[in-house]
Short mmCIF file of C-alpha atoms in Angstrom, two decimals:
data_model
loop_
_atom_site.label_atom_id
_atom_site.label_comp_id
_atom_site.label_asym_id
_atom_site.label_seq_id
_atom_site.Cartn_x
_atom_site.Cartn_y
_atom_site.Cartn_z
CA UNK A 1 1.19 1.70 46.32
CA UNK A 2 1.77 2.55 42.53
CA UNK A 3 0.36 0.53 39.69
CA UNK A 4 0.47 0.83 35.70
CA UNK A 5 -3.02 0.00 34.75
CA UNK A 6 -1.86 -1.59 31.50
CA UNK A 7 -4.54 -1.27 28.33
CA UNK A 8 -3.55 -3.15 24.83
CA UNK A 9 -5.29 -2.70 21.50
CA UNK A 10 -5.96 -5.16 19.19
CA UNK A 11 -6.93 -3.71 15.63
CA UNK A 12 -9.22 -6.46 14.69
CA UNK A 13 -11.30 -6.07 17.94
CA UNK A 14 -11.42 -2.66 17.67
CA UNK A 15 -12.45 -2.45 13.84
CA UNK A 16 -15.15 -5.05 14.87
CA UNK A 17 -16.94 -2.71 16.81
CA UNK A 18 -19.18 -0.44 15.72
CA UNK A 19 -18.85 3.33 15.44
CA UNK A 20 -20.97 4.01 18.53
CA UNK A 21 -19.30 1.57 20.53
CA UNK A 22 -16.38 2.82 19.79
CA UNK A 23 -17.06 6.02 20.91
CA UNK A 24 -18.73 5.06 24.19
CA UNK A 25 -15.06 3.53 25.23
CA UNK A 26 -13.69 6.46 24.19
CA UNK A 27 -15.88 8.72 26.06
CA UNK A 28 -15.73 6.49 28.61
CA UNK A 29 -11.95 7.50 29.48
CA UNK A 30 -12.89 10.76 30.40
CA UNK A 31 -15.57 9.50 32.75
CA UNK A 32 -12.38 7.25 34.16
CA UNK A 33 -10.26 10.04 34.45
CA UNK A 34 -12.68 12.51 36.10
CA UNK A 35 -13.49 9.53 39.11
CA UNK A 36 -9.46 8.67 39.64
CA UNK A 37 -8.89 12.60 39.54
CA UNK A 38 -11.39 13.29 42.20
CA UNK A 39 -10.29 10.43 44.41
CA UNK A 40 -6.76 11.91 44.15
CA UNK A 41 -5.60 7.69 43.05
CA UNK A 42 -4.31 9.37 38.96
CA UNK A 43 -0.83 10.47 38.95
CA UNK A 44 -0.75 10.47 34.92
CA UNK A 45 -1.57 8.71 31.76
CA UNK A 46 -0.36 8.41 28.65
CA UNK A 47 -2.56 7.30 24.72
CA UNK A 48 -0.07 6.16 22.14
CA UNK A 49 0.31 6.38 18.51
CA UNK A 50 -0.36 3.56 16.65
CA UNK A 51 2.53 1.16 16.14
CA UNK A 52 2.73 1.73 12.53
CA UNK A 53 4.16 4.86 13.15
CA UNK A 54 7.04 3.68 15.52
CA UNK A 55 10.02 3.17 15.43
CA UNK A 56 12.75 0.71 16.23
CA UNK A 57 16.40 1.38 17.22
CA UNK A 58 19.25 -1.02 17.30
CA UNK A 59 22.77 -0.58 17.81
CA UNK A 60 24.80 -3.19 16.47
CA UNK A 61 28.84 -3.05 16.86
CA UNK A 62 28.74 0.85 18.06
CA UNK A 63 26.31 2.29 14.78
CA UNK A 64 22.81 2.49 15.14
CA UNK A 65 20.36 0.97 12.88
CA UNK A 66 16.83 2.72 12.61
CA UNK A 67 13.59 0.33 11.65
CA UNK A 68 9.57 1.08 11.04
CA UNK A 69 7.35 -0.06 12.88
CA UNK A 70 6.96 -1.75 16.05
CA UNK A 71 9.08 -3.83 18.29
CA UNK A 72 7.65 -7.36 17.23
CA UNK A 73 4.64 -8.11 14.65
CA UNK A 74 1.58 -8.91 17.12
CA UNK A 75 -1.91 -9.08 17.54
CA UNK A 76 -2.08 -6.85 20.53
CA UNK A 77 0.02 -3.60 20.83
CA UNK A 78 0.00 -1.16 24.09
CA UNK A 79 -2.00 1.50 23.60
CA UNK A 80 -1.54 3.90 26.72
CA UNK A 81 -1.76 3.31 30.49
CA UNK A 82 -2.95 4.70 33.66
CA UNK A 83 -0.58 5.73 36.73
CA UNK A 84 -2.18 5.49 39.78
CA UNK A 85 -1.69 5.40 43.24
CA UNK A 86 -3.80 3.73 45.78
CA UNK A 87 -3.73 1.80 48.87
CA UNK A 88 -4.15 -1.55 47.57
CA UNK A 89 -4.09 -4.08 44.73
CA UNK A 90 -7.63 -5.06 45.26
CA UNK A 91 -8.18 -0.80 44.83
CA UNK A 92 -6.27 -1.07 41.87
CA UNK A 93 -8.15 -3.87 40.48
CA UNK A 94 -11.56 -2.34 41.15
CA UNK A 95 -9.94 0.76 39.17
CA UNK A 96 -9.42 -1.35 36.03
CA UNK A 97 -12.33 -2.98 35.97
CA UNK A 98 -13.82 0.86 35.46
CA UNK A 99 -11.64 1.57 32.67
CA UNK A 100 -13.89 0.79 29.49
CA UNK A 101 -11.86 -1.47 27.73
CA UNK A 102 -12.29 -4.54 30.05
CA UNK A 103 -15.73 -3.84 28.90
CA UNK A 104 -14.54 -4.92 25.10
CA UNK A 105 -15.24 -8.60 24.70
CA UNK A 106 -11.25 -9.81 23.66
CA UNK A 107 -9.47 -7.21 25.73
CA UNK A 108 -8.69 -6.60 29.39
CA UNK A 109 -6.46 -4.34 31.43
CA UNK A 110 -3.45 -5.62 32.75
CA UNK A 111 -2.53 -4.46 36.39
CA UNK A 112 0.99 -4.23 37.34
CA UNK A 113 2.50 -2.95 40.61
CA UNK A 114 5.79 -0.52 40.25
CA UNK A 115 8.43 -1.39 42.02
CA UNK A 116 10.49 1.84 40.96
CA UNK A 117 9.42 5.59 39.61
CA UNK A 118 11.86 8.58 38.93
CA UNK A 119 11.58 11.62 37.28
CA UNK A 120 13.85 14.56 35.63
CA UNK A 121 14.61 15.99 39.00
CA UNK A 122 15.66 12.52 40.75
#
């Protein structure tokens, strides 16, 4: 079974931390990465850019209209993802629980099965 394991930022819980802490979750990914690689469960994952530098596109009676920023104004934002594949939910929950940002008092990974993947070559 597939599952997105989900992780949104919040700004003010991140800016609340301190510079160390922040850089234990950080360096914490890699130590994530390296177990999920090794049990052969990562099939990708993906950090994005901070919303303020997104983009928004409409189109409204055939012409597209182009807006800054992100999608809606929000506390939380999504900040990347792991793909992984495993043979369980439970798995997948134990995986998230590893991840260090359900270590960060206000934030949690969400865990959501896929129900569909395709690629370039499908």
């Amino acid at each position: 079974m597939k599952f997105l394991l989900i992780m949104h930022s919040n700004p003010q819980i991140w800016d609340a931390l301190t510079e160390e802490e922040r850089n234990e979750v950080m360096s914490g990914h890699g130590a994530f990465m390296e177990t999920v690689k090794k049990s052969g469960e990562m099939i990708g994952t993906v950090a994005l850019a901070d919303p303020s530098q997104s983009a928004v596109v409409k189109v409204r009676g055939g012409v597209p209209a182009v807006t800054d920023g992100p999608y809606l104004e929000a506390k939380e934002y999504l900040g990347g993802y792991y793909l992984v594949e495993c043979d369980s939910r439970q798995r997948a929950l134990e995986l998230a629980a590893l991840i260090p940002d359900a270590g960060v008092e206000g934030l949690g990974i969400e865990v959501r099965p896929v129900v569909y993947a395709g690629t370039a070559d499908d």
